[in-house]
PDB file of C-alpha atoms in Angstrom:
ATOM      1  CA  GLN A   1     -12.267   4.925  -5.170  1.00  0.00           C
ATOM      2  CA  VAL A   2      -8.777   4.033  -3.499  1.00  0.00           C
ATOM      3  CA  GLN A   3      -7.083   7.710  -2.061  1.00  0.00           C
ATOM      4  CA  LEU A   4      -3.864   7.858  -0.510  1.00  0.00           C
ATOM      5  CA  VAL A   5      -3.474  11.317   0.749  1.00  0.00           C
ATOM      6  CA  GLU A   6      -0.103  12.265   2.536  1.00  0.00           C
ATOM      7  CA  SER A   7       0.035  15.622   4.203  1.00  0.00           C
ATOM      8  CA  GLY A   8       2.529  17.136   6.941  1.00  0.00           C
ATOM      9  CA  GLY A   9       5.354  17.964   4.730  1.00  0.00           C
ATOM     10  CA  GLY A  10       6.999  21.512   4.717  1.00  0.00           C
ATOM     11  CA  SER A  11      10.723  23.303   5.110  1.00  0.00           C
ATOM     12  CA  VAL A  12      13.172  22.658   8.255  1.00  0.00           C
ATOM     13  CA  GLN A  13      16.881  23.340   8.909  1.00  0.00           C
ATOM     14  CA  PRO A  14      19.039  20.450   8.977  1.00  0.00           C
ATOM     15  CA  GLY A  15      18.560  18.578  12.585  1.00  0.00           C
ATOM     16  CA  GLY A  16      14.946  19.136  12.458  1.00  0.00           C
ATOM     17  CA  SER A  17      11.889  16.912  12.372  1.00  0.00           C
ATOM     18  CA  LEU A  18       8.710  16.474  10.457  1.00  0.00           C
ATOM     19  CA  ARG A  19       5.819  13.928  10.567  1.00  0.00           C
ATOM     20  CA  LEU A  20       4.182  12.853   8.016  1.00  0.00           C
ATOM     21  CA  SER A  21       0.719  11.612   7.360  1.00  0.00           C
ATOM     22  CA  CYS A  22      -0.736   9.116   5.229  1.00  0.00           C
ATOM     23  CA  ALA A  23      -4.387   8.519   5.341  1.00  0.00           C
ATOM     24  CA  ALA A  24      -6.088   5.906   3.145  1.00  0.00           C
ATOM     25  CA  SER A  25      -9.890   5.294   1.787  1.00  0.00           C
ATOM     26  CA  GLY A  26     -11.295   2.730  -0.403  1.00  0.00           C
ATOM     27  CA  ILE A  27      -9.094  -0.456   0.381  1.00  0.00           C
ATOM     28  CA  THR A  28      -8.777  -2.830   3.457  1.00  0.00           C
ATOM     29  CA  PHE A  29      -6.064  -0.865   5.421  1.00  0.00           C
ATOM     30  CA  SER A  30      -4.598  -3.786   7.503  1.00  0.00           C
ATOM     31  CA  SER A  31      -4.247  -5.923   4.187  1.00  0.00           C
ATOM     32  CA  TYR A  32      -1.556  -3.872   2.714  1.00  0.00           C
ATOM     33  CA  TRP A  33       2.027  -3.165   3.413  1.00  0.00           C
ATOM     34  CA  MET A  34       2.047   0.817   3.377  1.00  0.00           C
ATOM     35  CA  TYR A  35       5.525   2.144   1.922  1.00  0.00           C
ATOM     36  CA  TRP A  36       6.980   5.500   2.375  1.00  0.00           C
ATOM     37  CA  VAL A  37       9.206   6.043  -0.971  1.00  0.00           C
ATOM     38  CA  ARG A  38      10.710   9.318  -1.781  1.00  0.00           C
ATOM     39  CA  GLN A  39      11.937  11.018  -4.978  1.00  0.00           C
ATOM     40  CA  ALA A  40      14.835  14.003  -5.007  1.00  0.00           C
ATOM     41  CA  PRO A  41      14.963  16.140  -8.204  1.00  0.00           C
ATOM     42  CA  GLY A  42      17.011  14.250 -11.081  1.00  0.00           C
ATOM     43  CA  LYS A  43      16.711  11.053  -8.908  1.00  0.00           C
ATOM     44  CA  GLY A  44      14.815   7.713  -9.266  1.00  0.00           C
ATOM     45  CA  LEU A  45      11.908   6.911  -6.647  1.00  0.00           C
ATOM     46  CA  GLU A  46      14.195   5.545  -3.357  1.00  0.00           C
ATOM     47  CA  GLY A  47      12.036   3.194  -1.208  1.00  0.00           C
ATOM     48  CA  VAL A  48      12.404   4.945   2.383  1.00  0.00           C
ATOM     49  CA  SER A  49      10.194   2.633   4.827  1.00  0.00           C
ATOM     50  CA  VAL A  50       8.306   0.157   4.526  1.00  0.00           C
ATOM     51  CA  ILE A  51       5.490  -1.576   7.307  1.00  0.00           C
ATOM     52  CA  HIS A  52       3.582  -4.719   7.514  1.00  0.00           C
ATOM     53  CA  GLY A  53      -0.129  -4.451   7.349  1.00  0.00           C
ATOM     54  CA  GLY A  54      -0.336  -5.467  11.189  1.00  0.00           C
ATOM     55  CA  GLY A  55       2.314  -3.005  12.257  1.00  0.00           C
ATOM     56  CA  GLY A  56       4.928  -6.100  13.655  1.00  0.00           C
ATOM     57  CA  ALA A  57       7.565  -5.328  10.413  1.00  0.00           C
ATOM     58  CA  THR A  58       9.584  -2.912   9.539  1.00  0.00           C
ATOM     59  CA  TYR A  59      11.790  -1.679   7.416  1.00  0.00           C
ATOM     60  CA  TYR A  60      14.038   1.495   6.421  1.00  0.00           C
ATOM     61  CA  ALA A  61      16.217   1.960   3.908  1.00  0.00           C
ATOM     62  CA  ASP A  62      19.952   2.045   5.489  1.00  0.00           C
ATOM     63  CA  SER A  63      20.194   5.890   5.171  1.00  0.00           C
ATOM     64  CA  VAL A  64      17.674   6.646   7.286  1.00  0.00           C
ATOM     65  CA  LYS A  65      17.970   3.642  10.079  1.00  0.00           C
ATOM     66  CA  GLY A  66      18.239   5.125  13.277  1.00  0.00           C
ATOM     67  CA  ARG A  67      15.907   8.575  12.244  1.00  0.00           C
ATOM     68  CA  PHE A  68      13.301   7.399  10.561  1.00  0.00           C
ATOM     69  CA  THR A  69      10.292   5.331  12.321  1.00  0.00           C
ATOM     70  CA  VAL A  70       7.475   4.475  10.562  1.00  0.00           C
ATOM     71  CA  SER A  71       4.414   3.574  12.578  1.00  0.00           C
ATOM     72  CA  ARG A  72       0.370   3.018  11.370  1.00  0.00           C
ATOM     73  CA  ASP A  73      -3.113   3.237  13.233  1.00  0.00           C
ATOM     74  CA  ASN A  74      -5.524   0.648  11.388  1.00  0.00           C
ATOM     75  CA  ALA A  75      -8.218   2.041  13.135  1.00  0.00           C
ATOM     76  CA  LYS A  76      -7.466   5.570  11.462  1.00  0.00           C
ATOM     77  CA  ASN A  77      -6.490   3.833   8.184  1.00  0.00           C
ATOM     78  CA  THR A  78      -3.444   6.209   8.595  1.00  0.00           C
ATOM     79  CA  VAL A  79       0.680   5.460   8.166  1.00  0.00           C
ATOM     80  CA  TYR A  80       2.923   8.230   9.801  1.00  0.00           C
ATOM     81  CA  LEU A  81       6.606   8.562   9.092  1.00  0.00           C
ATOM     82  CA  GLN A  82       8.062  10.415  12.101  1.00  0.00           C
ATOM     83  CA  MET A  83      11.460  11.988  10.502  1.00  0.00           C
ATOM     84  CA  ASN A  84      14.204  13.378  13.124  1.00  0.00           C
ATOM     85  CA  SER A  85      17.835  14.535  12.490  1.00  0.00           C
ATOM     86  CA  LEU A  86      16.680  15.780   9.319  1.00  0.00           C
ATOM     87  CA  LYS A  87      19.471  15.992   6.281  1.00  0.00           C
ATOM     88  CA  PRO A  88      19.764  18.402   3.472  1.00  0.00           C
ATOM     89  CA  GLU A  89      20.156  15.085   1.481  1.00  0.00           C
ATOM     90  CA  ASP A  90      16.435  14.207   2.655  1.00  0.00           C
ATOM     91  CA  THR A  91      14.974  17.192   0.654  1.00  0.00           C
ATOM     92  CA  ALA A  92      12.470  15.118  -1.872  1.00  0.00           C
ATOM     93  CA  MET A  93       8.904  14.684  -2.324  1.00  0.00           C
ATOM     94  CA  TYR A  94       7.727  11.880  -0.275  1.00  0.00           C
ATOM     95  CA  TYR A  95       4.851   9.536  -1.310  1.00  0.00           C
ATOM     96  CA  CYS A  96       2.860   6.627   0.683  1.00  0.00           C
ATOM     97  CA  ALA A  97       1.796   3.728  -1.091  1.00  0.00           C
ATOM     98  CA  ALA A  98      -0.087   0.810  -0.634  1.00  0.00           C
ATOM     99  CA  ASP A  99       0.497  -2.865  -1.935  1.00  0.00           C
ATOM    100  CA  PRO A 100      -0.150  -6.180  -0.736  1.00  0.00           C
ATOM    101  CA  GLU A 101       3.176  -7.634  -1.518  1.00  0.00           C
ATOM    102  CA  TRP A 102       6.299  -7.044   0.305  1.00  0.00           C
ATOM    103  CA  TRP A 103       9.225  -5.463  -1.624  1.00  0.00           C
ATOM    104  CA  SER A 104      12.669  -5.103  -0.265  1.00  0.00           C
ATOM    105  CA  LEU A 105      13.482  -0.706  -0.269  1.00  0.00           C
ATOM    106  CA  ARG A 106      15.323  -0.179  -3.105  1.00  0.00           C
ATOM    107  CA  ARG A 107      16.517   3.225  -5.145  1.00  0.00           C
ATOM    108  CA  ASP A 108      14.823   2.143  -8.509  1.00  0.00           C
ATOM    109  CA  PHE A 109      11.213   1.686  -7.766  1.00  0.00           C
ATOM    110  CA  GLN A 110       7.910   2.480 -10.447  1.00  0.00           C
ATOM    111  CA  PRO A 111       5.002   3.597  -9.863  1.00  0.00           C
ATOM    112  CA  ALA A 112       3.228   0.808 -11.229  1.00  0.00           C
ATOM    113  CA  ASP A 113       5.097  -1.651  -8.605  1.00  0.00           C
ATOM    114  CA  PHE A 114       2.913  -0.876  -6.158  1.00  0.00           C
ATOM    115  CA  ALA A 115      -0.851  -1.333  -6.008  1.00  0.00           C
ATOM    116  CA  TYR A 116      -1.532   2.428  -4.901  1.00  0.00           C
ATOM    117  CA  LEU A 117       0.346   5.695  -4.954  1.00  0.00           C
ATOM    118  CA  GLY A 118      -0.299   9.089  -3.328  1.00  0.00           C
ATOM    119  CA  ARG A 119       0.079  12.353  -4.599  1.00  0.00           C
ATOM    120  CA  GLY A 120       2.982  13.456  -2.405  1.00  0.00           C
ATOM    121  CA  THR A 121       4.160  16.044   0.387  1.00  0.00           C
ATOM    122  CA  GLN A 122       7.189  18.153  -0.195  1.00  0.00           C
ATOM    123  CA  VAL A 123      10.186  17.926   2.080  1.00  0.00           C
ATOM    124  CA  THR A 124      12.659  20.570   2.319  1.00  0.00           C
ATOM    125  CA  VAL A 125      15.653  20.294   4.798  1.00  0.00           C
ATOM    126  CA  SER A 126      17.720  23.420   4.124  1.00  0.00           C
ATOM    127  CA  SER A 127      19.442  26.498   6.461  1.00  0.00           C
TER     128      SER A 127
END
């Protein structure tokens, strides 16, 4: 049974930082591109970042470039998202997703676009 379990969300003031983690089980982790996607209330599923199975290639949405960093530890079957300089507009439910294919990050992903999708962790940025 495949599981993607996110953790590390919470409430933080603008300018603060959070580190999200996503632990995967039931898949050959290094064979999957790992995505971070987010959904704010009333909006679609937005691609935030993606990292290649070997960790050698990463991509970011323009809205988070220079502030967020994605990484992975294949020995631990875990992907991370370090989020710095957080803004109120970063408030959303953050999900990790796994897929054997690379997809260009966009703002209208559907859950079915990914082979697997976690249940999410809430990030709230507010003063």
